[in-house]
Amino acid sequence: MIADALIAAAILAVALATVAARGGFTAVALFIAYGLLLAFAWVRLGAMDVALTEAAIGAGLSGALLLGAASRVARHPVTTDRPPGRAMTAAIALGCGGVAVALAAAMLLLPDPAPTLAPSVAANLGTTGLGNPVAAVLMSFRGLDTLLESAVLVVAVIAAWSLAPEGGWGGVPGPAQPVVGDGPLALLARLLPPLGILVAVHVLWIGKDAPGGKFQAAAILAAMWMLAWMAGRASPPSVRSRSLRIAVAAGPTLFITVGLLGWLTQGAFLAYPPGLALPIIMVVEVALTASIAAALALLVLGPPERRA
Amino acid sequence: MTTLYGLLGAALVGIGLFGLLVRTDPLLRILAFNLMGGGIFLVFGTVARRGAGAGFAADPVPQAIILTGIVVAFAATTLAVALVVRIAAADQARDGTTDAP
Amino acid sequence: MTLALDAFSLVAILLGLVFFAAGTAGLLRFPDASSRLHALTKADHLGLGLIVLGLLPRAEAVGGPARLIAVWLLVLVSSAAAGPLLARLARRQ
């Protein structure tokens, strides 16, 4: 209870400081701390899968993305409109306070006993062959959500690429990175990726029965690629590259194909044939991991800006 | 204990919404939007935790939805950041030409 | 035996926490970037090492201790790289 109160107080303090921060850098640093503290909250709420994803994507990848953006925008801040006056700020604070109070009241008035789908997940877990209930929901019971979500990542990559500046199309995603020949970053970029890939494979594989899975593994893989990129060791291919496009789209395409096959053979979209569910799910998971990793890394790099 | 995190989620939604409306720097607005998102996920997580049963520490269905939500929120954030960086570059290019004479 | 192990865990983890607190105090109180980094990396590495040491007897036999030690080594390597990077940046400004 004391631990929960401390975690909640820390999250609240960091969130307030983020909103009140003066500069972009300070705000981003606080936001990374917010993501990491939130991961603690997820552990306390018994959601290990969410904790891992929050730490990897919510704090890690988002942090890298936002720090890069803060440093690029710092030289030339974008100002859209004037800050609201004192009376307006007070009115906004009142309105936002109202929203928070209403939501808090809803939290206090949740029905008891709480409605839950846990027993139905437990009852049907056997048909998937998986031991991790969250993975079973993601890949089987709510497979359509996961399919649409992997499609969202593909669409996001297309949208990011379409923001290419004039003359940037056909170039390499992301700003130019100087090659770092020696020093700590170069050492890390050589030392860490093999280990990181091993950890990612491990996280993907245990995700079948324990917390872990494709999102967490993909985030680690994307981070390893970004590390090599930051040291100038690995340059992404041009956005015209066919293999890059296939890498991003392969996972969702395979998932859709499996779904259609399920519709043809089992009579329902994304239905797996009995007994074959686990191998099919694992093949789709591996393909999705590769595609999500490529999409996450490309999204952090941003639109193509320079010629290949 | 679970309710505490639900209340925290509600507070974070309020704080994020306030930052989104009051701050004018686009990057800070993106951050505020993500703070709000974190609050909404916590509200979901509280509902999941209350639905613990059948040997699971929390209802797996909302957990899976939160996972999906985190990834989609990240995709939206990258797009917003790309837009801000692009606007900054465009402003810089325009100011560069007007400052010259 | 279990009592001795529990006492060992408790002492090691508490000692680790002391180092973490010292590192954080250094981060907040030291005047310039280099000494702050020094306080943070040195004290936190020792603190984390002691906490890992304290948790070792409590880890599950298969792979648990190996994972704990891997966590410690990864943190060592990554902050050994991040510390000098930050220090260089601070010196340039």
XYZ file of C-alpha atoms in Angstrom:
502
model
C 0.000 0.000 0.000
C 2.844 2.393 0.888
C 4.646 1.344 -2.298
C 1.494 2.041 -4.346
C 1.035 5.455 -2.749
C 4.684 6.334 -3.454
C 4.493 5.173 -7.073
C 1.230 7.051 -7.635
C 2.610 10.220 -6.024
C 5.778 10.037 -8.150
C 3.760 9.562 -11.356
C 1.512 12.481 -10.451
C 4.496 14.741 -9.658
C 6.310 13.850 -12.886
C 3.139 14.378 -14.960
C 2.562 17.819 -13.403
C 6.207 18.752 -13.982
C 5.965 17.636 -17.637
C 2.949 19.853 -18.256
C 4.595 22.793 -16.447
C 8.057 22.327 -18.035
C 9.616 25.329 -19.785
C 11.727 23.687 -22.429
C 11.180 20.717 -24.710
C 14.220 18.815 -23.379
C 13.130 19.011 -19.748
C 9.617 17.948 -20.655
C 10.860 14.941 -22.667
C 13.224 13.849 -19.876
C 10.335 14.007 -17.414
C 8.105 12.147 -19.846
C 10.627 9.276 -20.080
C 10.612 9.088 -16.281
C 6.804 9.062 -16.442
C 6.851 6.057 -18.790
C 9.241 4.127 -16.543
C 7.206 4.899 -13.410
C 4.061 3.850 -15.240
C 5.741 0.492 -15.904
C 5.993 0.089 -12.099
C 2.279 0.817 -11.821
C 1.588 -1.906 -14.407
C 3.617 -4.417 -12.393
C 1.579 -3.507 -9.313
C -1.616 -3.971 -11.325
C -0.527 -7.484 -12.302
C -0.139 -6.577 -15.994
C 3.414 -7.734 -16.771
C 2.930 -7.717 -20.552
C 1.776 -4.100 -20.392
C 4.681 -3.180 -18.080
C 7.230 -4.546 -20.556
C 5.570 -2.790 -23.497
C 5.256 0.497 -21.601
C 8.949 0.456 -20.668
C 10.086 -0.539 -24.166
C 7.770 1.573 -26.332
C 6.186 4.158 -24.008
C 9.483 5.171 -22.401
C 12.269 3.780 -24.633
C 11.316 4.281 -28.271
C 9.093 7.314 -27.579
C 11.949 8.816 -25.567
C 14.440 8.398 -28.409
C 11.937 9.840 -30.885
C 11.006 12.850 -28.737
C 14.591 13.660 -27.693
C 15.589 13.691 -31.358
C 12.640 15.930 -32.201
C 13.333 18.267 -29.251
C 16.927 18.788 -30.385
C 15.844 19.486 -33.968
C 13.014 21.850 -33.025
C 15.083 23.619 -30.304
C 17.038 25.539 -32.948
C 13.824 26.860 -34.426
C 10.800 26.588 -32.106
C 7.417 26.246 -33.741
C 4.844 28.606 -32.258
C 1.310 28.189 -33.431
C -0.774 30.502 -31.286
C -0.561 32.720 -28.218
C -0.934 31.156 -24.755
C -4.394 31.645 -23.245
C -4.912 34.514 -20.791
C -5.285 34.143 -17.047
C -9.094 33.918 -17.036
C -9.080 31.431 -19.914
C -6.417 29.278 -18.171
C -8.545 29.231 -15.028
C -11.614 28.205 -17.042
C -9.638 25.424 -18.770
C -8.291 24.237 -15.383
C -11.835 24.160 -14.037
C -13.099 22.173 -17.031
C -10.209 19.687 -16.911
C -10.689 19.324 -13.157
C -14.338 18.532 -13.868
C -13.356 15.825 -16.363
C -10.921 14.302 -13.854
C -13.487 14.379 -11.041
C -16.155 12.781 -13.259
C -13.735 10.029 -14.287
C -12.672 9.527 -10.662
C -16.330 9.217 -9.649
C -16.817 6.615 -12.381
C -13.802 4.722 -10.989
C -15.294 4.784 -7.486
C -18.715 3.653 -8.734
C -17.502 0.644 -10.750
C -19.873 -2.325 -10.351
C -19.072 -4.920 -7.701
C -18.394 -7.773 -8.406
C -16.458 -6.530 -11.418
C -17.499 -7.912 -14.805
C -14.686 -10.049 -16.199
C -13.848 -12.198 -19.176
C -11.044 -13.986 -17.330
C -13.031 -17.238 -16.814
C -13.952 -17.476 -20.521
C -10.317 -16.836 -21.477
C -9.225 -19.552 -19.031
C -11.841 -21.953 -20.395
C -10.759 -21.457 -24.021
C -7.015 -21.115 -23.466
C -6.550 -24.805 -24.284
C -7.803 -24.425 -27.874
C -4.940 -22.037 -28.700
C -2.147 -24.099 -27.146
C -0.763 -20.903 -25.602
C -0.034 -20.489 -21.894
C -0.008 -16.670 -21.787
C -3.634 -15.480 -21.648
C -2.762 -12.037 -23.048
C -1.064 -13.631 -26.062
C -4.128 -15.833 -26.560
C -6.403 -12.766 -26.566
C -4.084 -10.926 -28.948
C -3.619 -13.741 -31.434
C -6.891 -15.631 -31.215
C -9.873 -14.274 -29.276
C -9.356 -10.664 -30.375
C -7.129 -11.461 -33.347
C -8.906 -8.917 -35.526
C -7.802 -6.061 -33.226
C -4.190 -7.167 -33.490
C -4.500 -7.508 -37.260
C -5.914 -3.990 -37.596
C -3.259 -2.656 -35.265
C -0.425 -4.142 -37.311
C -2.107 -2.572 -40.351
C -2.146 0.793 -38.519
C 1.655 0.575 -38.236
C 1.968 0.018 -42.003
C -0.341 2.987 -42.664
C 1.667 5.105 -40.195
C 4.907 4.310 -42.063
C 3.247 5.309 -45.370
C 1.930 8.517 -43.765
C 5.342 9.359 -42.265
C 7.057 8.783 -45.593
C 4.520 10.984 -47.358
C 5.808 13.886 -45.218
C 9.092 13.762 -47.120
C 10.349 17.297 -47.893
C 10.807 18.388 -51.477
C 13.571 16.394 -53.081
C 13.597 13.922 -50.210
C 11.505 11.204 -51.808
C 13.473 8.161 -52.819
C 16.056 9.007 -50.175
C 17.038 7.338 -46.919
C 14.670 7.631 -43.917
C 15.749 9.905 -41.098
C 18.305 12.682 -40.635
C 21.928 12.023 -41.569
C 24.067 10.340 -38.903
C 27.837 10.839 -38.852
C 29.822 7.610 -38.558
C 31.221 7.301 -35.035
C 34.578 5.567 -35.393
C 35.512 5.106 -31.751
C 34.360 6.021 -28.261
C 31.641 4.611 -26.056
C 28.800 4.830 -28.605
C 30.751 2.938 -31.264
C 31.658 0.267 -28.714
C 28.035 -0.046 -27.578
C 26.799 -0.235 -31.180
C 29.132 -3.181 -31.769
C 28.709 -4.891 -28.406
C 24.996 -4.683 -27.716
C 23.122 -5.712 -30.917
C 24.092 -9.427 -30.890
C 23.032 -9.658 -27.243
C 19.904 -7.582 -27.884
C 18.825 -9.826 -30.757
C 19.278 -12.850 -28.499
C 17.154 -11.212 -25.789
C 14.482 -10.298 -28.365
C 14.263 -13.889 -29.623
C 14.019 -15.074 -26.019
C 11.258 -12.557 -25.215
C 9.344 -13.566 -28.345
C 9.646 -17.259 -27.579
C 8.678 -17.123 -23.887
C 5.760 -14.839 -24.842
C 3.867 -18.019 -25.678
C 3.624 -19.015 -22.002
C 4.859 -16.045 -19.965
C 4.836 -12.244 -20.210
C 6.537 -11.219 -23.434
C 5.730 -11.544 -27.106
C 5.937 -9.777 -30.408
C 5.544 -6.122 -29.335
C 8.230 -6.302 -26.685
C 10.577 -8.319 -28.920
C 9.960 -5.955 -31.855
C 10.723 -2.919 -29.682
C 14.052 -4.464 -28.622
C 14.942 -5.314 -32.236
C 14.023 -1.789 -33.360
C 16.183 -0.341 -30.554
C 19.160 -2.453 -31.664
C 18.771 -1.221 -35.235
C 18.526 2.382 -34.022
C 21.661 1.970 -31.908
C 23.647 0.808 -34.939
C 22.089 3.655 -36.955
C 22.998 6.308 -34.363
C 26.629 5.220 -34.496
C 26.481 5.465 -38.283
C 27.067 1.716 -38.550
C 23.816 0.741 -40.290
C 22.096 2.980 -42.789
C 18.496 2.111 -43.636
C 17.819 1.386 -47.312
C 16.064 3.926 -49.555
C 12.281 4.176 -49.205
C 12.136 2.851 -52.761
C 13.771 -0.393 -51.616
C 11.494 -3.309 -52.343
C 12.900 -5.481 -49.559
C 12.242 -2.730 -46.989
C 8.625 -2.400 -48.115
C 8.165 -6.174 -48.058
C 9.668 -6.321 -44.553
C 7.116 -3.789 -43.280
C 4.103 -5.364 -44.989
C 4.906 -9.094 -44.749
C 3.585 -9.693 -41.214
C 0.137 -8.119 -41.683
C -0.171 -9.716 -45.128
C 0.542 -13.162 -43.709
C -1.941 -12.505 -40.889
C -4.661 -11.529 -43.409
C -3.868 -14.608 -45.512
C -4.174 -16.856 -42.466
C -7.458 -15.122 -41.628
C -8.831 -15.702 -45.111
C -7.702 -19.348 -45.047
C -9.535 -19.727 -41.743
C -12.620 -18.290 -43.412
C -12.333 -20.774 -46.313
C -11.575 -23.886 -44.267
C -13.202 -23.196 -40.889
C -16.031 -20.882 -41.877
C -14.884 -17.870 -39.872
C -12.279 -15.145 -40.507
C -9.145 -15.776 -38.407
C -10.415 -19.174 -37.192
C -7.560 -21.632 -36.718
C -7.977 -25.326 -37.559
C -8.172 -27.373 -34.329
C -4.830 -28.817 -33.294
C -2.872 -26.554 -35.631
C -3.556 -23.296 -33.759
C -0.207 -23.102 -31.932
C 2.135 -23.618 -34.925
C 0.107 -21.181 -37.061
C 0.074 -18.568 -34.277
C 3.823 -18.894 -33.763
C 4.570 -18.477 -37.488
C 2.350 -15.366 -37.624
C 3.991 -14.060 -34.423
C 7.478 -14.367 -35.898
C 6.445 -12.627 -39.137
C 4.623 -9.892 -37.210
C 7.654 -9.347 -34.957
C 9.887 -8.676 -37.962
C 7.353 -6.336 -39.567
C 6.554 -4.459 -36.346
C 10.274 -4.059 -35.581
C 10.902 -2.582 -39.045
C 7.850 -0.315 -38.779
C 8.761 0.927 -35.265
C 12.332 1.734 -36.298
C 11.197 3.495 -39.486
C 8.655 5.517 -37.509
C 11.344 6.694 -35.077
C 13.677 7.576 -37.974
C 10.965 9.649 -39.671
C 10.410 10.680 -43.281
C 13.145 10.341 -45.941
C 15.245 13.514 -46.024
C 18.433 12.859 -47.946
C 19.481 11.132 -51.104
C 20.636 7.543 -50.881
C -5.071 -0.272 -3.768
C -6.470 -0.923 -7.250
C -8.834 2.034 -6.925
C -5.824 4.250 -6.171
C -4.490 3.633 -9.680
C -7.949 4.282 -11.138
C -8.015 7.661 -9.391
C -4.462 8.334 -10.571
C -5.607 7.575 -14.134
C -8.465 10.068 -13.766
C -6.061 12.735 -12.469
C -3.624 12.087 -15.329
C -6.419 12.524 -17.881
C -7.208 15.917 -16.310
C -3.526 16.969 -16.231
C -2.903 15.839 -19.807
C -6.020 17.567 -21.112
C -4.998 20.786 -19.323
C -1.508 20.667 -20.860
C -2.970 19.954 -24.292
C -5.205 23.028 -24.110
C -2.940 25.504 -22.290
C 0.559 24.840 -23.661
C 1.321 26.292 -27.094
C 4.563 24.499 -27.968
C 3.479 21.612 -30.259
C 6.019 19.198 -28.762
C 4.654 19.873 -25.274
C 1.152 19.317 -26.600
C 2.177 15.926 -27.977
C 3.640 15.066 -24.560
C 0.461 16.209 -22.798
C -1.600 14.082 -25.159
C 0.551 11.072 -24.254
C 0.162 11.837 -20.533
C -3.584 11.723 -21.081
C -3.242 8.451 -22.962
C -1.308 6.967 -20.041
C -4.149 7.986 -17.738
C -6.736 6.306 -19.947
C -4.647 3.117 -20.071
C -4.434 3.178 -16.268
C -8.233 3.408 -16.063
C -8.400 0.339 -18.333
C -5.744 -1.367 -16.213
C -7.787 -0.755 -13.075
C -10.806 -2.368 -14.716
C -8.573 -5.293 -15.760
C -7.185 -5.712 -12.248
C -10.669 -5.686 -10.714
C -11.586 -8.459 -13.154
C -8.827 -10.723 -11.825
C -9.996 -14.305 -11.689
C -9.616 -17.834 -12.999
C -5.996 -17.817 -11.808
C -5.027 -14.632 -13.711
C -3.701 -11.573 -11.885
C -5.875 -9.366 -14.116
C -8.519 -9.773 -16.838
C -6.430 -10.509 -19.969
C -8.873 -8.919 -22.459
C -8.438 -5.267 -21.343
C -4.693 -5.949 -20.988
C -4.487 -6.982 -24.638
C -6.463 -3.869 -25.621
C -4.011 -1.685 -23.637
C -1.071 -3.292 -25.464
C -2.721 -2.545 -28.788
C -3.448 0.983 -27.568
C 0.169 1.675 -26.564
C 1.442 0.676 -30.002
C -1.220 2.692 -31.862
C -0.573 5.721 -29.604
C 3.117 5.410 -30.427
C 2.344 5.364 -34.170
C 0.185 8.491 -33.806
C 2.936 10.193 -31.770
C 5.579 9.508 -34.421
C 3.302 10.998 -37.064
C 2.633 14.117 -34.954
C 6.358 14.521 -34.277
C 7.150 14.153 -37.988
C 4.626 16.927 -38.730
C 6.148 19.243 -36.087
C 9.689 18.657 -37.359
C 8.490 19.290 -40.920
C 6.744 22.550 -39.927
C 9.884 23.685 -38.081
C 11.996 22.972 -41.163
C 9.527 24.821 -43.400
C 9.499 27.831 -41.043
C 13.267 27.854 -40.977
C 13.477 27.756 -44.772
C 10.935 30.595 -45.089
C 12.599 32.772 -42.441
C 15.948 32.087 -44.031
C 14.761 33.611 -47.299
C 13.030 36.596 -45.657
C 15.992 37.348 -43.377
C 18.432 37.461 -46.269
C 17.688 40.960 -47.692
C 19.952 -21.788 6.536
C 16.955 -19.953 5.125
C 17.200 -17.481 7.995
C 20.836 -16.791 7.144
C 19.955 -16.351 3.453
C 17.090 -14.021 4.322
C 19.374 -11.952 6.536
C 21.973 -11.840 3.752
C 19.337 -10.674 1.226
C 18.003 -8.063 3.595
C 21.436 -6.621 4.422
C 22.580 -6.586 0.780
C 19.382 -4.935 -0.486
C 19.350 -2.338 2.288
C 23.003 -1.545 1.607
C 22.168 -1.227 -2.090
C 19.370 1.187 -1.279
C 21.785 3.293 0.789
C 24.073 3.598 -2.234
C 21.122 4.507 -4.466
C 20.076 7.205 -2.002
C 23.655 8.504 -1.869
C 23.853 8.573 -5.673
C 20.581 10.447 -5.919
C 21.705 12.930 -3.253
C 24.883 13.477 -5.267
C 22.863 14.022 -8.441
C 20.766 16.661 -6.711
C 23.463 18.376 -4.635
C 26.706 18.301 -6.651
C 27.556 21.517 -8.482
C 28.577 20.499 -12.027
C 27.681 17.876 -14.646
C 30.830 15.738 -14.308
C 30.618 15.228 -10.566
C 26.873 14.613 -10.799
C 27.439 11.911 -13.419
C 30.207 10.499 -11.272
C 27.926 10.256 -8.234
C 25.079 8.809 -10.250
C 26.958 6.118 -12.187
C 29.387 4.976 -9.488
C 26.936 4.821 -6.605
C 24.078 3.365 -8.664
C 26.241 0.604 -10.129
C 27.305 -0.486 -6.674
C 23.730 -0.128 -5.395
C 22.287 -2.190 -8.223
C 25.057 -4.764 -7.812
C 24.253 -5.153 -4.121
C 20.513 -5.457 -4.806
C 21.193 -8.111 -7.466
C 23.453 -9.901 -4.975
C 20.701 -9.801 -2.379
C 18.123 -11.146 -4.828
C 20.345 -13.989 -6.123
C 19.424 -16.530 -3.383
C 15.727 -15.774 -3.946
C 15.772 -16.223 -7.755
C 14.264 -19.313 -9.336
C 16.925 -21.898 -10.007
C 16.545 -22.138 -13.805
C 18.014 -19.042 -15.433
C 16.889 -16.659 -12.709
C 20.305 -15.770 -11.284
C 21.778 -15.613 -14.790
C 19.104 -13.111 -15.808
C 19.695 -10.976 -12.731
C 23.431 -10.847 -13.418
C 22.713 -10.106 -17.098
C 20.547 -7.149 -16.027
C 23.388 -5.800 -13.896
C 25.983 -6.245 -16.666
C 23.701 -4.595 -19.258
C 23.143 -1.600 -16.994
C 26.924 -1.382 -16.426
C 27.655 -1.459 -20.156
C 24.923 0.984 -21.130
C 25.740 3.590 -18.503
C 29.456 3.148 -19.147
C 28.579 4.290 -22.671
C 25.968 6.912 -21.760
C 28.060 8.562 -18.997
C 31.011 9.620 -21.212
C 28.576 10.716 -23.969
C 26.764 13.007 -21.529
C 30.069 14.256 -20.098
C 31.366 15.154 -23.580
C 28.124 16.970 -24.369
C 28.292 18.873 -21.070
C 31.904 19.906 -21.687
C 31.080 21.185 -25.166
C 28.357 23.497 -23.860
